[in-house]
Short mmCIF file of C-alpha atoms in Angstrom, two decimals:
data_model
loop_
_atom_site.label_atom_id
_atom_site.label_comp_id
_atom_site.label_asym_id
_atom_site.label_seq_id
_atom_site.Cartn_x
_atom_site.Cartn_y
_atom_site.Cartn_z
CA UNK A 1 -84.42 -14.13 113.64
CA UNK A 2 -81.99 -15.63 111.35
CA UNK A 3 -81.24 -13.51 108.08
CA UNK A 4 -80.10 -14.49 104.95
CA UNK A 5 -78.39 -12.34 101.99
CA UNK A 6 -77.16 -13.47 98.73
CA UNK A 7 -74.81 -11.53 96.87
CA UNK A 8 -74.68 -10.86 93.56
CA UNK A 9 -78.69 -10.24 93.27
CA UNK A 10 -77.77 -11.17 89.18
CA UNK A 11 -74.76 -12.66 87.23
CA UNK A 12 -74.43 -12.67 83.79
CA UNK A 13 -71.60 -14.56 82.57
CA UNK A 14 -70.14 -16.32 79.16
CA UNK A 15 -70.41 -20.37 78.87
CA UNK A 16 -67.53 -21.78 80.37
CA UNK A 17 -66.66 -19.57 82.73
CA UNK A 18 -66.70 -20.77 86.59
CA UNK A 19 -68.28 -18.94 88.96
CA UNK A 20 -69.18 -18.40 92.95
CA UNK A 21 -72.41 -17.42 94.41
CA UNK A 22 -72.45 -16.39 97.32
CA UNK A 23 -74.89 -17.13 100.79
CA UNK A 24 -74.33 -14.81 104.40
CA UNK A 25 -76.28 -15.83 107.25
CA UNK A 26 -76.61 -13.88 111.03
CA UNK A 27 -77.20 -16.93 113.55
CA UNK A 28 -74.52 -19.59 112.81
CA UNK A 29 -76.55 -22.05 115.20
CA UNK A 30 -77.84 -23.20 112.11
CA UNK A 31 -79.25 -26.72 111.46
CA UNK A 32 -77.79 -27.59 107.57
CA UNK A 33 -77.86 -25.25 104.40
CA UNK A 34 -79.36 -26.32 101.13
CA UNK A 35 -78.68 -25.09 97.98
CA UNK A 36 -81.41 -24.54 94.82
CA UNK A 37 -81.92 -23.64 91.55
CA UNK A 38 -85.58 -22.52 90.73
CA UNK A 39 -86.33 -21.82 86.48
CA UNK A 40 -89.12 -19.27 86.34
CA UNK A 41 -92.53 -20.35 87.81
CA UNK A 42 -91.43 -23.46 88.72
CA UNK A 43 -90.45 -25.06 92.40
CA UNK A 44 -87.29 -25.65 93.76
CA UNK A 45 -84.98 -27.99 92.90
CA UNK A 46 -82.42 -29.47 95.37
CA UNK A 47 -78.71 -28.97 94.54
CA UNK A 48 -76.53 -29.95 97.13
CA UNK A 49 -77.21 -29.96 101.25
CA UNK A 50 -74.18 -29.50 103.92
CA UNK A 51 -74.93 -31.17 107.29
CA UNK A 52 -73.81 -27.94 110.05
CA UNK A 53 -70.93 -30.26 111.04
CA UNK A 54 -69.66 -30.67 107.81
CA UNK A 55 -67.80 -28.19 105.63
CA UNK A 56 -68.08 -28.82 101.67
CA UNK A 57 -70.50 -31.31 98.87
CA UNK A 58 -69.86 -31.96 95.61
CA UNK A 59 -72.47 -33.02 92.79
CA UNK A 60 -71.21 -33.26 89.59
CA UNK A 61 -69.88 -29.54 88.21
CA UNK A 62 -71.10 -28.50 91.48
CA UNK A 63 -69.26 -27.55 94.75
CA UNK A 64 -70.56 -25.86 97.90
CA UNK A 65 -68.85 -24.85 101.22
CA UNK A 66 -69.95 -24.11 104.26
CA UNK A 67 -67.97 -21.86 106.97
CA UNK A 68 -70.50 -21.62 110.04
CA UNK A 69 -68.10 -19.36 112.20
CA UNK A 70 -68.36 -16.71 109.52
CA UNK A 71 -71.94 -17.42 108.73
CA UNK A 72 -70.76 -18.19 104.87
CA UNK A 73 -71.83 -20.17 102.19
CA UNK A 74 -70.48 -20.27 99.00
CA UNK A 75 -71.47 -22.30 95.37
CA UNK A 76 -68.88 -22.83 93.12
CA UNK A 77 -70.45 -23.71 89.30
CA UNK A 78 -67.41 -25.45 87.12
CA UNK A 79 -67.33 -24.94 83.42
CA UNK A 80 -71.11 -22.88 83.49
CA UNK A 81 -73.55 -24.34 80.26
CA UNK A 82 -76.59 -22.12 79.28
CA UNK A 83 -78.69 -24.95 81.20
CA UNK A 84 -77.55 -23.41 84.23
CA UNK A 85 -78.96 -20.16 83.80
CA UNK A 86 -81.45 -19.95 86.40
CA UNK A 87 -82.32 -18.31 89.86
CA UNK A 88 -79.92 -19.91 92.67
CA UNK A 89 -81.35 -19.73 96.70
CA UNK A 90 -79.91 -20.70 99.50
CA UNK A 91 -81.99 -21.90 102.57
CA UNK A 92 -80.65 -22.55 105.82
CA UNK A 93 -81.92 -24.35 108.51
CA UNK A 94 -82.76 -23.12 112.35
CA UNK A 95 -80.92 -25.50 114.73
CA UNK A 96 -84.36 -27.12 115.24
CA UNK A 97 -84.81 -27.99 111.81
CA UNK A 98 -88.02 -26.71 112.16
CA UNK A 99 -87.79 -23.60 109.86
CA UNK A 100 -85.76 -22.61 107.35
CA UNK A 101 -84.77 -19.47 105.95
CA UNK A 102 -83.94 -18.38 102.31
CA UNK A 103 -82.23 -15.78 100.87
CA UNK A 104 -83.71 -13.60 98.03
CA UNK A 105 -81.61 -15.85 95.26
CA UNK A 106 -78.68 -14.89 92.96
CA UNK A 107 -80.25 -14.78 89.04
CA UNK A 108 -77.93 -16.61 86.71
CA UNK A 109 -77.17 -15.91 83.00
CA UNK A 110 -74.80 -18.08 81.05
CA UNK A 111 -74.36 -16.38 77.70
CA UNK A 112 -73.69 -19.25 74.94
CA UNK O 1 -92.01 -42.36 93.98
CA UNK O 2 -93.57 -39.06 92.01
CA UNK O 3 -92.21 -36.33 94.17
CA UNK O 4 -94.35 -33.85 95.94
CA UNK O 5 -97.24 -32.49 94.07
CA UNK O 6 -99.79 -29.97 94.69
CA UNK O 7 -102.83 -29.04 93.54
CA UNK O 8 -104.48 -26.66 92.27
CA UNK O 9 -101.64 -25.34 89.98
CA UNK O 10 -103.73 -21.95 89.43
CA UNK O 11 -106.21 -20.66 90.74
CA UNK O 12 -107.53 -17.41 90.29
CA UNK O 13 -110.00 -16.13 93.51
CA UNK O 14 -111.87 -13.24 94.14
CA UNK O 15 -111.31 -11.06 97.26
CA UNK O 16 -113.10 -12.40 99.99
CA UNK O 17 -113.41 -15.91 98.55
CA UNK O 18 -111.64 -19.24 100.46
CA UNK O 19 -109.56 -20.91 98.87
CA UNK O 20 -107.78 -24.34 99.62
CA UNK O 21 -104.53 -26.06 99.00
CA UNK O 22 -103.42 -29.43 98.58
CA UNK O 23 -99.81 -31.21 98.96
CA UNK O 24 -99.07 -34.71 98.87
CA UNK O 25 -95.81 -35.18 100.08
CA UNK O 26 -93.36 -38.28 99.05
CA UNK O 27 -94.72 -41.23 101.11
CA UNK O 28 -91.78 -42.05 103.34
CA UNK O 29 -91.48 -38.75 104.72
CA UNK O 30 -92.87 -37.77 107.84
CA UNK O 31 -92.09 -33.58 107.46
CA UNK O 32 -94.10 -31.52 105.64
CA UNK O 33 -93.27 -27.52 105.27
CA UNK O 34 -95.40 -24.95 103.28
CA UNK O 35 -93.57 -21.40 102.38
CA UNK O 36 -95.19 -18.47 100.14
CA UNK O 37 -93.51 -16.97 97.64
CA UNK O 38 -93.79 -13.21 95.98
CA UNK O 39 -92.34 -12.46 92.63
CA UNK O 40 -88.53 -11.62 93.25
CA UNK O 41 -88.06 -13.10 96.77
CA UNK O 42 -86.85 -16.23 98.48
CA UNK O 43 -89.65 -18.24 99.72
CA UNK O 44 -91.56 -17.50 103.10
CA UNK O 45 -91.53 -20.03 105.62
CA UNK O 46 -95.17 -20.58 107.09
CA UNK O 47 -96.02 -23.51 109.09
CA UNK O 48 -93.84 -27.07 110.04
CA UNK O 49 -95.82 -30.63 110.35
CA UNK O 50 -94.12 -33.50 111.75
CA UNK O 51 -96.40 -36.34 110.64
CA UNK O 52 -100.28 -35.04 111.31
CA UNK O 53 -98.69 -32.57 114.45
CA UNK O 54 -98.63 -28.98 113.10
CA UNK O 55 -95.21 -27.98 115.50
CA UNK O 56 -94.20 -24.31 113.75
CA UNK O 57 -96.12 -21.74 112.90
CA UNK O 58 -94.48 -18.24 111.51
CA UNK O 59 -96.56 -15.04 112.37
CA UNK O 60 -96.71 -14.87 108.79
CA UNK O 61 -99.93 -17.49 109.07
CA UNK O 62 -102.54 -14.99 110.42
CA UNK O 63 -105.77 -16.49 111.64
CA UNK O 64 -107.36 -16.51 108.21
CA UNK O 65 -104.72 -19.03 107.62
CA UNK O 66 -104.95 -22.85 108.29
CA UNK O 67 -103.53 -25.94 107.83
CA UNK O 68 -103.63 -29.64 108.69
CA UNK O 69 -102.31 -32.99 107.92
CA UNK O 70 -105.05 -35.70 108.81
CA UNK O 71 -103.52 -39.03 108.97
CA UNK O 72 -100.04 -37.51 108.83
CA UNK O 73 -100.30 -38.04 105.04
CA UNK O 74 -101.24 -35.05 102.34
CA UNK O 75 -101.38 -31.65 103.76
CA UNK O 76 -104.09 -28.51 103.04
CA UNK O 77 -103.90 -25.01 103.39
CA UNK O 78 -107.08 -22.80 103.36
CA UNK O 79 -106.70 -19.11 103.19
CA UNK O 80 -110.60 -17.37 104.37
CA UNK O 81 -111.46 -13.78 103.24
CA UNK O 82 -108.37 -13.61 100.74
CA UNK O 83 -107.34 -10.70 100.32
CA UNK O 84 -105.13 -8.96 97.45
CA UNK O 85 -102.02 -9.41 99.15
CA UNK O 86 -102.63 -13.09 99.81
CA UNK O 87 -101.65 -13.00 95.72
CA UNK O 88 -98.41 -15.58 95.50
CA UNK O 89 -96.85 -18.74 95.02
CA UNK O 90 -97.62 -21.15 97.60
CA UNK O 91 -94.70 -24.22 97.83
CA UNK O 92 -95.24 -27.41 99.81
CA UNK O 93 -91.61 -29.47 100.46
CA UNK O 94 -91.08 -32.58 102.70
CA UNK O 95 -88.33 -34.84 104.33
CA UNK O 96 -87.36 -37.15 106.31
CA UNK O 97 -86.80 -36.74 109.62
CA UNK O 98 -82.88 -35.23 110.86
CA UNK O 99 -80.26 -32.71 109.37
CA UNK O 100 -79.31 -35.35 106.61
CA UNK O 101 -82.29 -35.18 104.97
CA UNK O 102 -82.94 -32.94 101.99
CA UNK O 103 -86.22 -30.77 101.32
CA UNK O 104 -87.95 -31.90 98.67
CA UNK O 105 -89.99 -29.31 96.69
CA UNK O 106 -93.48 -29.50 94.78
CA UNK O 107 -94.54 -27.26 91.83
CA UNK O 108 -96.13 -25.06 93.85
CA UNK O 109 -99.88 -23.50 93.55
CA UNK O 110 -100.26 -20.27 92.00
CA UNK O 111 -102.81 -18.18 93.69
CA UNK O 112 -104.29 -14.44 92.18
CA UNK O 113 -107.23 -12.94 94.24
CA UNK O 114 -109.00 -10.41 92.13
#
């Protein structure tokens, strides 16, 4: 069974600083990786997806790579805004595209 | 379009009550997914439609556990005999069909069983 860690569990950082989350997975026969943010009690909002065949997407302030072989994923926040602060998951797909697994999400803090 | 939306928002049970779901996905998309969420984790994957044929289920979904898709359209989950732990946040997302395709997530359903 595919498993999925994200490391830091919690980041607390000042406004303006960039920053990397990070996203390990076991099985790199993966079918794509999507990233999230979720604000308390709310769902998930979509961030960026990487096709398995592809390695990096950009949206705006936001970057994320994908390395397969190492079973990495990595989100790269530019110039972070107290907006941001927020729980970040990262969900990858089984090579079906049938399920999908998340991690346990990285909780962000940006300190004005 | 209005996204994917579910309904109830809340709903507080008590144990040994049913209980049912609803999710109406974004029109054009043929994939529907529900996951379960507890307070501190990533969501749960439970069961996989493509259009009205359920085609994963996760041993999570024991047999007091069901869902369908008539018509390939919205989606409901029913939970029978809930019990405590069946407390959570219960998330409907859909798609489009292929590994382009993003997951697109409702607000979820809030369930408590007292």
């Amino acid at each position: 069974k595919q498993e999925v860690t994200q490391i830091p569990a919690a980041l607390s950082v000042p406004e303006g600083e960039n920053l990397v989350l990070n996203c390990s997975f076991t099985d790199s026969a993966i079918y794509n990786l999507q990233w999230f943010r979720q604000d308390p009690g709310k769902g998930l909002t979509s961030l960026l997806l990487i096709q398995s065949s592809q390695r990096e997407q950009t949206s705006g302030r936001l970057n994320a790579s994908l390395d397969k072989s190492s079973g990495r994923s990595t989100l790269y926040i530019a110039a972070s805004q107290p907006g941001d602060s927020a729980t970040y998951l990262c969900a990858v797909g089984a090579n079906t595209g049938n399920q999908f697994y998340f991690g346990t999400g990285t909780s962000l803090t940006v300190i004005p | 379009d209005t996204g994917v939306s579910q309904n109830p928002r809340h709903k507080i049970t008590k144990r040994g009550q049913n209980v049912t779901f609803r999710c109406d996905p974004i029109s054009e998309h043929n994939r529907l997914y529900w996951y379960r969420q507890t307070l501190g984790q990533g969501p749960e994957f439970l069961t996989y439609f493509q259009n009205e044929a359920q085609l994963e289920k996760s041993r999570l979904l024991s047999d007091r556990f069901s869902a369908e898709r008539p018509k390939g359209s919205f989606s409901t989950l029913e939970i029978q005999r809930t019990e405590q732990g069946d407390s959570a946040m219960y998330l409907c997302a859909s798609s489009q069909s292929g590994f382009l395709y993003e997951q697109y997530f409702g607000p979820g359903t809030r369930l408590t069983v007292t």
